[in-house]
CSV table of C-alpha atoms in Angstrom, one decimal:
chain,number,residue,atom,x,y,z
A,1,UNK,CA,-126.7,-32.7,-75.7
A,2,UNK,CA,-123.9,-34.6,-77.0
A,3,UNK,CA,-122.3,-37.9,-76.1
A,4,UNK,CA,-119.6,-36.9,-73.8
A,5,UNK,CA,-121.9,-35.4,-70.9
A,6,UNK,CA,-124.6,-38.9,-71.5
A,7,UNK,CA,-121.5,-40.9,-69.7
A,8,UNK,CA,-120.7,-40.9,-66.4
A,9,UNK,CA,-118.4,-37.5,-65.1
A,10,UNK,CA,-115.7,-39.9,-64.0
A,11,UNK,CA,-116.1,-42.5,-66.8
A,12,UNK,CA,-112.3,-43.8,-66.2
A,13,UNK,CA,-113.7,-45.1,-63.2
A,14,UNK,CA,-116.7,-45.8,-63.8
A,15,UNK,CA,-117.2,-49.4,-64.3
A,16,UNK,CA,-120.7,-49.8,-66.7
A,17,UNK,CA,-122.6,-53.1,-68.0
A,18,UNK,CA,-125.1,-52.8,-70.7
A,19,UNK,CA,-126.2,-54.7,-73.9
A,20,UNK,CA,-126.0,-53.9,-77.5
A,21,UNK,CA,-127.6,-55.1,-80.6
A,22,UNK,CA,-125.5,-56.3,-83.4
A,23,UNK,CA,-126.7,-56.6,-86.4
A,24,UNK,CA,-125.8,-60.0,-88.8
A,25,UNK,CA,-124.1,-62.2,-88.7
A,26,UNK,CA,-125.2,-61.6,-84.7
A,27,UNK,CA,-128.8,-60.0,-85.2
A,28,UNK,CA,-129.0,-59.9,-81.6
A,29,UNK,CA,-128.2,-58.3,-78.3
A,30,UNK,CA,-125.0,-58.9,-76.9
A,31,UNK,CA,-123.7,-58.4,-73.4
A,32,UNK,CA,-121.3,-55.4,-73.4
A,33,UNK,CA,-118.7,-53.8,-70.3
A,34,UNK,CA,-117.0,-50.3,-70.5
A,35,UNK,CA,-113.9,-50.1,-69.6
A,36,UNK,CA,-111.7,-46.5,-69.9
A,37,UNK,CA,-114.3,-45.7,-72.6
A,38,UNK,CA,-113.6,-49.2,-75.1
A,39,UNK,CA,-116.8,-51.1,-75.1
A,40,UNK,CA,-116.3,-55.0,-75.4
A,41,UNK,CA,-119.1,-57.7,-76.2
A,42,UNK,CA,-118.5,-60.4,-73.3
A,43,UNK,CA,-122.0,-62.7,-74.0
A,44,UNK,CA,-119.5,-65.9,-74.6
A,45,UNK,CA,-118.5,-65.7,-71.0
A,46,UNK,CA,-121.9,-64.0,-69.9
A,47,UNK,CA,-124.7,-64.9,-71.9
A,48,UNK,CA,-127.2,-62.3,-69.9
A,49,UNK,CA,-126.8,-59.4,-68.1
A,50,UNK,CA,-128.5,-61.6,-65.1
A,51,UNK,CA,-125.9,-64.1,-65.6
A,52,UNK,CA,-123.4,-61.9,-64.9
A,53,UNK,CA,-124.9,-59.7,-61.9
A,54,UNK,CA,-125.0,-62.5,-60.4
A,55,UNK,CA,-122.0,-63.6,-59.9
A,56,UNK,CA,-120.2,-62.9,-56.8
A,57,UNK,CA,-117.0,-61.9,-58.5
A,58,UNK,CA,-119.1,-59.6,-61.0
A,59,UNK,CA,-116.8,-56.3,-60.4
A,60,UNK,CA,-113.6,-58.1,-61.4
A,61,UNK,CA,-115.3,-60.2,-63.6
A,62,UNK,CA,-116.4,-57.4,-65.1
A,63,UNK,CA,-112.9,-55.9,-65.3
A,64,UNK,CA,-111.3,-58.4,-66.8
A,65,UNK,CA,-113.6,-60.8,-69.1
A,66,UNK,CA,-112.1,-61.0,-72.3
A,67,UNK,CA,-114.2,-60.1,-75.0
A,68,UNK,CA,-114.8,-58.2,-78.7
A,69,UNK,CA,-114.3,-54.7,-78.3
A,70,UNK,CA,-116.9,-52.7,-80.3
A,71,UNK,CA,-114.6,-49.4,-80.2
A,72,UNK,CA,-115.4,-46.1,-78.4
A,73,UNK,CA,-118.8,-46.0,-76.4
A,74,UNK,CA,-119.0,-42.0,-77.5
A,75,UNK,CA,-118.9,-43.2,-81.4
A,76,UNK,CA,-121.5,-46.2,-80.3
A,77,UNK,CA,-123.5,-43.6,-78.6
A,78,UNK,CA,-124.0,-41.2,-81.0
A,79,UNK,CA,-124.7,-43.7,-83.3
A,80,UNK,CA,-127.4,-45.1,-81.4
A,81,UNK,CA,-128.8,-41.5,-81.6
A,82,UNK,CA,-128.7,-41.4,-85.1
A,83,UNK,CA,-130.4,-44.4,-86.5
A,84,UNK,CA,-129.6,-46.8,-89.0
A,85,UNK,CA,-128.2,-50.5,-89.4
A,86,UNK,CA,-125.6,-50.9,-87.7
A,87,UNK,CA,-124.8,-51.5,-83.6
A,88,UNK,CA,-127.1,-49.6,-81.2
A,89,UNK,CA,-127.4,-49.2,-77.5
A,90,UNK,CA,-130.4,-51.6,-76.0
A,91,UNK,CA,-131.6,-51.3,-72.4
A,92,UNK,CA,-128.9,-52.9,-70.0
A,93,UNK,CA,-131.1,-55.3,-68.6
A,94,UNK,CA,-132.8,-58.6,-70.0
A,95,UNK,CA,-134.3,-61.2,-68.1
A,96,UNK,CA,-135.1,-58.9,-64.7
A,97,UNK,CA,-138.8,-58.3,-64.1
A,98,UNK,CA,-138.9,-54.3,-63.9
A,99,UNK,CA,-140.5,-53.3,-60.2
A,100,UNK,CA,-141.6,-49.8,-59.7
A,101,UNK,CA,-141.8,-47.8,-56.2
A,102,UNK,CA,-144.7,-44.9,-56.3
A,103,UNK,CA,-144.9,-41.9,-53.9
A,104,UNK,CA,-141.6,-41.7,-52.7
A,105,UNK,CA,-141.4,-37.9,-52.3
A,106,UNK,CA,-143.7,-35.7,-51.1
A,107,UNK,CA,-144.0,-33.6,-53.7
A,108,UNK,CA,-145.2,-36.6,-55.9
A,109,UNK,CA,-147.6,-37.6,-53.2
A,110,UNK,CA,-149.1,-34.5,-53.4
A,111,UNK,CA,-148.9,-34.5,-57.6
A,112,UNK,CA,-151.6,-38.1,-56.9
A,113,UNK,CA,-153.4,-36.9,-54.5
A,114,UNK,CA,-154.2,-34.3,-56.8
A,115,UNK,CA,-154.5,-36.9,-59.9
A,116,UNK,CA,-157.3,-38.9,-57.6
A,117,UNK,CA,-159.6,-35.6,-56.8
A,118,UNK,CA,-159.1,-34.3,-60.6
A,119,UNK,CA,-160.4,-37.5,-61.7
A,120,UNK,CA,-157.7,-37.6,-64.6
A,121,UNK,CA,-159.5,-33.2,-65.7
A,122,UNK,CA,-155.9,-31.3,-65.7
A,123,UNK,CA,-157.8,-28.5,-66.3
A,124,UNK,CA,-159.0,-29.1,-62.3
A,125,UNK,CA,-155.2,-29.4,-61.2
A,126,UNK,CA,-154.2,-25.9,-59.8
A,127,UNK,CA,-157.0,-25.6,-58.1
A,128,UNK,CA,-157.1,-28.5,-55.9
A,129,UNK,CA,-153.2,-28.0,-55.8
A,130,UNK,CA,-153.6,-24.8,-53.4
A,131,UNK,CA,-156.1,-26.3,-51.6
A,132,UNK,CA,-154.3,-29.7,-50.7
A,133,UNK,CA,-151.2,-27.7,-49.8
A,134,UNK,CA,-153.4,-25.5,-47.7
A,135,UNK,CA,-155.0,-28.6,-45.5
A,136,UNK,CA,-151.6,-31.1,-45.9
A,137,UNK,CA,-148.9,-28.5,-46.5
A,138,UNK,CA,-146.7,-28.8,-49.2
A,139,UNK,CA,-143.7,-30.2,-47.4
A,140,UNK,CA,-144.1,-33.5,-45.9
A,141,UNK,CA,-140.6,-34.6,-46.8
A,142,UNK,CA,-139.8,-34.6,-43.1
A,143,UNK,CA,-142.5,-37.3,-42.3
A,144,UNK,CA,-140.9,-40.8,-41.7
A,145,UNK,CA,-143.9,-42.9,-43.3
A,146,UNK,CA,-145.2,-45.8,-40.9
A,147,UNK,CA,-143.9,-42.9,-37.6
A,148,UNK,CA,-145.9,-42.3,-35.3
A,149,UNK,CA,-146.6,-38.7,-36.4
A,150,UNK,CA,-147.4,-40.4,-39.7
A,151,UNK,CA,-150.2,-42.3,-37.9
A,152,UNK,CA,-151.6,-39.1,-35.7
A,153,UNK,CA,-151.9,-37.1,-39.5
A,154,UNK,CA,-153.8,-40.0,-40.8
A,155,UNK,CA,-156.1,-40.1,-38.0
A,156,UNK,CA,-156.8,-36.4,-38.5
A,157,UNK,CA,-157.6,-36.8,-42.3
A,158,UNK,CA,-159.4,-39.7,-41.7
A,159,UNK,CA,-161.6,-37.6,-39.3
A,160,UNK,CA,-161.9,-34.8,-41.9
A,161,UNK,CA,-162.8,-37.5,-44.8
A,162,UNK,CA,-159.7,-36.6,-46.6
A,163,UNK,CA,-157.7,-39.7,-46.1
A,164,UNK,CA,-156.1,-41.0,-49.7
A,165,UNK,CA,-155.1,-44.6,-51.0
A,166,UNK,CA,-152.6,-42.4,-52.0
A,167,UNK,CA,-151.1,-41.2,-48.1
A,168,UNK,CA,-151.8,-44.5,-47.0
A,169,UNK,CA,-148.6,-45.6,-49.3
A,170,UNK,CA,-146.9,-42.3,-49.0
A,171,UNK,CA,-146.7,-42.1,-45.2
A,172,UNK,CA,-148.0,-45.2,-44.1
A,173,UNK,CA,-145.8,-48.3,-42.9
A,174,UNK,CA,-146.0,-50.0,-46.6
A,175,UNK,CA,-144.6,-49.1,-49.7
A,176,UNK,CA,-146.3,-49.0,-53.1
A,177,UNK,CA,-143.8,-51.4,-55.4
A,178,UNK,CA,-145.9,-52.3,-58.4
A,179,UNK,CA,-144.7,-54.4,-61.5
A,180,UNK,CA,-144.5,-51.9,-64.3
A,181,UNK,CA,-143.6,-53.5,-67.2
A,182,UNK,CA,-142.3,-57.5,-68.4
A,183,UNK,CA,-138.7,-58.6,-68.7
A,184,UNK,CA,-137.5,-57.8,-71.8
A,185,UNK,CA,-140.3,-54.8,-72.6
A,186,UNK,CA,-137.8,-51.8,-71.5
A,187,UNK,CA,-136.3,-49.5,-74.3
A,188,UNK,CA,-132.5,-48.3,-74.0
A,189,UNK,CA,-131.0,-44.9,-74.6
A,190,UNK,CA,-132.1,-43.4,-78.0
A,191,UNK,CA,-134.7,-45.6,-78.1
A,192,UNK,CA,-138.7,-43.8,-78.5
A,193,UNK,CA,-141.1,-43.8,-75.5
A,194,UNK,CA,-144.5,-44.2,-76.0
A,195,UNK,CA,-147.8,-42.8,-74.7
A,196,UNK,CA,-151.3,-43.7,-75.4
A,197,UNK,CA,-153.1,-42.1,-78.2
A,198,UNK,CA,-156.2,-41.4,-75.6
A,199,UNK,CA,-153.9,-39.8,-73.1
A,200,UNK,CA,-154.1,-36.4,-72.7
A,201,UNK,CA,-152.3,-35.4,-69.3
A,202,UNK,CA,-148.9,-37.3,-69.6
A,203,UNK,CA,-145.5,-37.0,-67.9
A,204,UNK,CA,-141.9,-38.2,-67.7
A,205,UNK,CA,-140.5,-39.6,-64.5
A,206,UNK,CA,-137.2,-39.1,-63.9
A,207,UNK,CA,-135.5,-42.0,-62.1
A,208,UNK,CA,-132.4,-44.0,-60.4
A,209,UNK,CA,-133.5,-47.6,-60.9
A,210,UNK,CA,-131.5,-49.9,-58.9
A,211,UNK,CA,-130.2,-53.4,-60.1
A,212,UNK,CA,-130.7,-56.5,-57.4
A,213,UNK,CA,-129.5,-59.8,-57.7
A,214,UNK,CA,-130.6,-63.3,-57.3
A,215,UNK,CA,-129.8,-62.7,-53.7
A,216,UNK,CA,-131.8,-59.7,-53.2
A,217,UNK,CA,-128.2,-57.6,-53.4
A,218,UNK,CA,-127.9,-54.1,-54.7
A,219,UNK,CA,-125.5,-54.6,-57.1
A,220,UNK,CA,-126.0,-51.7,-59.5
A,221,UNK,CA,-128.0,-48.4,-60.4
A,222,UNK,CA,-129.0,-46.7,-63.6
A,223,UNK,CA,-131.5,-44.5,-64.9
A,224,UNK,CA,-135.2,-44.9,-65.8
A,225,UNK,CA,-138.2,-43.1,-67.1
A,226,UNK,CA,-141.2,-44.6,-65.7
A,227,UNK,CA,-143.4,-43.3,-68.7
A,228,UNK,CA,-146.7,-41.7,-67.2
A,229,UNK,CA,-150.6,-41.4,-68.0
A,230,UNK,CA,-151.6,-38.9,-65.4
A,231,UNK,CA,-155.2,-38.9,-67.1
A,232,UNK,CA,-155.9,-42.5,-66.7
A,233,UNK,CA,-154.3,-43.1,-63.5
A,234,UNK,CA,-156.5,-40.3,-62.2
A,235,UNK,CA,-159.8,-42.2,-63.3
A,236,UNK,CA,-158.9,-44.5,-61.7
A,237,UNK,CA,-156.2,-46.1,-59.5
A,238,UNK,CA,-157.3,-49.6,-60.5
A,239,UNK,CA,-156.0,-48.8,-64.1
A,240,UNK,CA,-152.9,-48.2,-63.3
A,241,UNK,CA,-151.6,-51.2,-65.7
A,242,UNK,CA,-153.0,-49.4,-68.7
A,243,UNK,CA,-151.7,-45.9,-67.2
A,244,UNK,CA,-147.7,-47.0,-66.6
A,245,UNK,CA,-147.3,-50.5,-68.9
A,246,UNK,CA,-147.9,-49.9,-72.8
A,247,UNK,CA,-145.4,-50.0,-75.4
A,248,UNK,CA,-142.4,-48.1,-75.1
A,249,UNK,CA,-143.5,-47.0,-71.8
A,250,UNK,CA,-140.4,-48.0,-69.9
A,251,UNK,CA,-137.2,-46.9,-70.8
A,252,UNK,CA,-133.6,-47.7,-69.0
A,253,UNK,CA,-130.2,-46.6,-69.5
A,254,UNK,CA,-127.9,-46.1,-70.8
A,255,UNK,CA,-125.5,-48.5,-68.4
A,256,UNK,CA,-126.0,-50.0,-65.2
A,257,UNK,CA,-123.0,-48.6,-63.4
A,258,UNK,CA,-121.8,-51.3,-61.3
A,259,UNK,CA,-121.2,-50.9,-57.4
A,260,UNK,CA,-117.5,-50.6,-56.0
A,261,UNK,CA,-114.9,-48.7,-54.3
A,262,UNK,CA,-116.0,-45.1,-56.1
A,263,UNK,CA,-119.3,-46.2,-56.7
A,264,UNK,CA,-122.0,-46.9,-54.0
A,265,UNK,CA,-125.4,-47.2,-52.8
A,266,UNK,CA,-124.1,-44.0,-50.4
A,267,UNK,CA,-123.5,-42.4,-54.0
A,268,UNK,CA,-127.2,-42.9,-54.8
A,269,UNK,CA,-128.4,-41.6,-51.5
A,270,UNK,CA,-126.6,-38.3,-52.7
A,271,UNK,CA,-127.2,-38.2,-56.2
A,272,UNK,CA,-129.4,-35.2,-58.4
A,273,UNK,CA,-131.3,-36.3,-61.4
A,274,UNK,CA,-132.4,-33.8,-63.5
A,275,UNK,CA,-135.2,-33.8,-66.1
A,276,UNK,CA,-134.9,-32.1,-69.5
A,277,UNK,CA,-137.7,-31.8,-72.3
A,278,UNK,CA,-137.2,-29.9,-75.3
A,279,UNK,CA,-140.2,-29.7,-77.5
A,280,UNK,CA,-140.3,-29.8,-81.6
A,281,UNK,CA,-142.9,-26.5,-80.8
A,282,UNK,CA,-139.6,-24.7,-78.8
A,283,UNK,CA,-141.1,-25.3,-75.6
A,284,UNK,CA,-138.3,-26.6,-73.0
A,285,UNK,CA,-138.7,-27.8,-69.2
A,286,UNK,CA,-135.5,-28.3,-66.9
A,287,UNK,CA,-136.2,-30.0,-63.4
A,288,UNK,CA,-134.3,-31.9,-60.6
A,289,UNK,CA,-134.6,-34.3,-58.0
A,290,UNK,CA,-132.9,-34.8,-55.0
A,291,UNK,CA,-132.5,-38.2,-53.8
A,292,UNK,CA,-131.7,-36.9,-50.4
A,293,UNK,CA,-135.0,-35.6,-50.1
A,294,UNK,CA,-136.9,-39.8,-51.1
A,295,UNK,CA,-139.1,-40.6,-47.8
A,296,UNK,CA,-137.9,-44.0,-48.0
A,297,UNK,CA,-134.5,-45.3,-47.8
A,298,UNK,CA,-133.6,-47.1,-51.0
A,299,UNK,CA,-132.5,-50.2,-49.3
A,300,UNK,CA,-135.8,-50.4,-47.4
A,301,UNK,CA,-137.8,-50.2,-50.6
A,302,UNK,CA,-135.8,-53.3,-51.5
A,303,UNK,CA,-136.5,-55.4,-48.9
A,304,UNK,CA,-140.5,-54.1,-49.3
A,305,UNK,CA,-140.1,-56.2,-52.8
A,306,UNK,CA,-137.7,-58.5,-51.8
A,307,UNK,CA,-137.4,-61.6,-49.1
A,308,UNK,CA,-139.0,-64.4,-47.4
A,309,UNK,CA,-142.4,-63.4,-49.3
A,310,UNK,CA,-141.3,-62.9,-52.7
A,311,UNK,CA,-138.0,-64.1,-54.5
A,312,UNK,CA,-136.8,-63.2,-58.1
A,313,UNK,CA,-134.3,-65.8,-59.3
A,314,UNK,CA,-133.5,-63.7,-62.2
A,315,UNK,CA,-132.5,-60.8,-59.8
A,316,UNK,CA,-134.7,-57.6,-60.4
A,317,UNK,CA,-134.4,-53.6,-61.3
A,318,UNK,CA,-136.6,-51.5,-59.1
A,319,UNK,CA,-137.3,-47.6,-60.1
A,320,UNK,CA,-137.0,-45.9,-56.8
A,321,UNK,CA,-139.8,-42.6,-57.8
A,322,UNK,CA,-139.2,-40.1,-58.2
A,323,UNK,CA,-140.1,-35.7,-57.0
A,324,UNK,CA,-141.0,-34.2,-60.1
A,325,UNK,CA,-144.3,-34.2,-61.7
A,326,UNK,CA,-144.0,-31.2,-64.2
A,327,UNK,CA,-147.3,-28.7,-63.9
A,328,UNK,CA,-146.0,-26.1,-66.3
A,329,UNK,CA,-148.5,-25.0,-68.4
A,330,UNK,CA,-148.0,-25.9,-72.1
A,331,UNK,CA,-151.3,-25.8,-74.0
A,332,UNK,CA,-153.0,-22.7,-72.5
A,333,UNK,CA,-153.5,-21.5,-68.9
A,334,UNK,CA,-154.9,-24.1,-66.2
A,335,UNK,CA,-153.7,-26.9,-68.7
A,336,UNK,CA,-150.3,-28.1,-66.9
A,337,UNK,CA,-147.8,-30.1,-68.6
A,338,UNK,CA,-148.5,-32.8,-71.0
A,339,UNK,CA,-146.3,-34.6,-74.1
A,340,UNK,CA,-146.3,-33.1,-77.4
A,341,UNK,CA,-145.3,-36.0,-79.9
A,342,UNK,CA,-141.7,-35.4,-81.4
A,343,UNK,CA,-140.5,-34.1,-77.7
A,344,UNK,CA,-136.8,-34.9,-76.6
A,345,UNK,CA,-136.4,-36.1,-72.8
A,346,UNK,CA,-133.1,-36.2,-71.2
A,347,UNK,CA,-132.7,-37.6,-67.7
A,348,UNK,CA,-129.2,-37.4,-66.0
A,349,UNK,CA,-127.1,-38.1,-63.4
A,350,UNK,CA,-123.3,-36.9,-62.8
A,351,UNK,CA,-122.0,-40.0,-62.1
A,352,UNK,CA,-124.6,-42.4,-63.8
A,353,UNK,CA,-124.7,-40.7,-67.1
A,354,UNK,CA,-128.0,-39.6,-69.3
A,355,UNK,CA,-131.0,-40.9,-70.5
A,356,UNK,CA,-132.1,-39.7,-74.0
A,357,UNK,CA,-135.7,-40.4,-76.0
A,358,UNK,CA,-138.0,-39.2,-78.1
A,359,UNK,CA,-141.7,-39.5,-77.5
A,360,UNK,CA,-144.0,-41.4,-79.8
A,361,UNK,CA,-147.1,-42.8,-79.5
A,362,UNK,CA,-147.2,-46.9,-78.3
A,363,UNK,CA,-149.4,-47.7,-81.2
A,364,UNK,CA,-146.9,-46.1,-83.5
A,365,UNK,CA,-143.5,-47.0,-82.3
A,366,UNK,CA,-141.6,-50.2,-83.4
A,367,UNK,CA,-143.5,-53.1,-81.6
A,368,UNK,CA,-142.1,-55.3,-78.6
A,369,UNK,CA,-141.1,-59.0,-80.5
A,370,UNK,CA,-138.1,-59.7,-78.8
A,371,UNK,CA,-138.9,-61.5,-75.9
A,372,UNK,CA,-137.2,-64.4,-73.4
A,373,UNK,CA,-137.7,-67.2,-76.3
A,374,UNK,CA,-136.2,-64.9,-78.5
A,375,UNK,CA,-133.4,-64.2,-76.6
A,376,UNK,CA,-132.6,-68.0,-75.8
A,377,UNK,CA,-132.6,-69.1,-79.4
A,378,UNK,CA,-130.4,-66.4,-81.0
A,379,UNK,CA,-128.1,-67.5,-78.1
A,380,UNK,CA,-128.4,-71.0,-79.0
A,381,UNK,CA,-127.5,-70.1,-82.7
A,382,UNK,CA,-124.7,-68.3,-81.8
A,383,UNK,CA,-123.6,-71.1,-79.5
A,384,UNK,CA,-123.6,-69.6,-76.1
A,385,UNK,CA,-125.4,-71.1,-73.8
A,386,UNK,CA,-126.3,-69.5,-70.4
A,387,UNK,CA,-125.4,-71.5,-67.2
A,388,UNK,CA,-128.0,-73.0,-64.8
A,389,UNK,CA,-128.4,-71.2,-62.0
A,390,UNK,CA,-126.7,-73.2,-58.7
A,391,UNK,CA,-130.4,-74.9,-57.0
């Protein structure tokens, strides 16, 4: 891992937005573009990162905003990676509310199904795993959720008594989009994730998040890891607020790469992300999705958040789920995969970039104290004043 493969393959055309802290006199983020590799702080003509996705003009806006450069985004990023005082990469969103979709793939269908039964035991995992893909099958990634074939396999594991809360969002006609974590909570690229002290069957999830205007507009996409408690959400499904939102728990970065002529939602349709964990122990895990293989259409899952029934004036980011739920063994046989504190995990996309952390517990990690108030009154010190939105 080094900072040349965390940016996009085609960075000179790759047109990213993102936010960086600056220490004093700033201390506080600032809203940062990348163009050919320079990074420039543009907060005095876009206070927020929703300010400026919202604009209809954002790509040659963008472009062409005059602004502070900061220098190269390599020598920013591995300084972020590094530590200390100085500027470092934050997550590239502010005031969005972060929305999560949950069994998008099969494969991760199956991974809750088998969650539910276990009642949060890995050691009960690989067991009920042959036996679900023995009455389900293991491939269901050609079932169009809400279909009528859909509907006839419900009605037979209904009869059986094997019908889950989790199939009823995996193939059924309604998604699960769940709120995963406040606006300003997310952590950026070399940032630590968090899990819960109690948690002892935990997991990365490796994904594109999309950014969405005011307008309910796919402007954007990124990367995401959607920080997991398999344990707890297994209890339970009601807990699933104490099993996905916790401190560090949601991380994002390290641009939103903006949509245009090289860069679409057809280019998220198509895109791989791959999972990498290398533990302090030695142990390492390699993994990819495929977003051609998601059983919902990204665009669909953004019109299950957004419209008529529920608007977000601040424009959203919406983790589209992801395939991989790593079962590799790590602390004996029949134990599948869980977080050893100190482990590095790198999520990354050709064209989006990567995705680096280092896990932590929640209750150890630097806490969350820089929230929406915050964020308004270091602007209003620095005099930059975001505009009101149009009513």
């Amino acid at each position: 891992m080094n900072e040349a493969n965390t940016l996009p393959s085609d960075l000179t055309r790759a047109l990213l937005v993102g936010r960086v802290w600056r220490p004093a006199p700033v201390n506080g983020p600032s809203v940062v573009v990348v163009r050919n590799g320079e990074v420039f702080d543009i907060t005095a003509a876009a206070p927020t990162v929703s300010d400026l996705l919202d604009r209809p003009d954002r790509v040659a806006f963008a472009a062409s905003a005059e602004g502070e450069s900061l220098g190269d985004v390599r020598a920013l990023m591995a300084a972020t990676l590094q530590g200390g005082g100085g500027p470092r990469l934050l997550a590239p969103c502010d005031l969005q509310p972060i929305k999560a979709a949950g069994v998008t793939f099969a494969i991760s269908l199956l991974e809750r199904m088998i969650e539910e039964e276990a009642g949060g035991d890995a050691s009960r995992a690989d067991e009920i795993r042959v036996r679900m893909q023995a009455l389900i099958g293991s491939d269901l990634s050609r079932l169009r959720p809400g279909s009528p074939e859909a509907a006839k396999l419900k009605t037979e594991l209904v009869d059986r008594g094997q019908w889950s809360q989790y199939l009823e969002v995996g193939i059924g006609p309604d998604a699960e989009v769940f709120s995963k974590t406040p606006a300003m909570a997310s952590v950026g690229f070399g940032a630590q994730i968090g899990v819960l002290p109690e948690s002892q069957w935990n997991n990365p999830e490796p994904e594109i998040v999309l950014a969405v205007d005011s307008r309910g507009e796919v402007v954007g996409a990124t990367l995401g890891n959607d920080v997991n408690l398999r344990d707890i959400e297994g209890r339970s499904a009601l807990l699933l607020t104490k099993a996905k939102d916790n401190n560090g728990s949601c991380a994002i970065g390290p641009f939103i790469r903006l949509f245009d002529d090289a860069f679409t939602m057809d280019s998220v349709r198509q895109a791989d992300v791959s999972l990498r964990i290398e533990g302090a122990d030695g142990f390492e895990l390699d993994g990819v999705s495929h977003m051609r293989e998601i059983s919902r259409d990204p665009l669909d899952l953004v019109r299950q958040a957004y419209g008529a029934h529920h608007q977000y004036p601040d424009g959203f980011m919406l983790f589209l789920g992801t395939m991989f739920s790593p079962s590799q063994d790590r602390k004996g046989p029949g134990t599948g995969f869980t977080h050893k504190l100190g482990d590095r995990v790198v999520i990354a996309s050709d064209r989006i970039g990567a995705l680096v952390n280092d896990v932590q517990l929640s209750t150890e990690i630097a806490p969350w104290t820089f929230g929406v108030r915050a964020l308004y009154a270091n602007l209003a010190e620095r005099g930059v004043f975001p505009k009101a939105p149009a009513a």
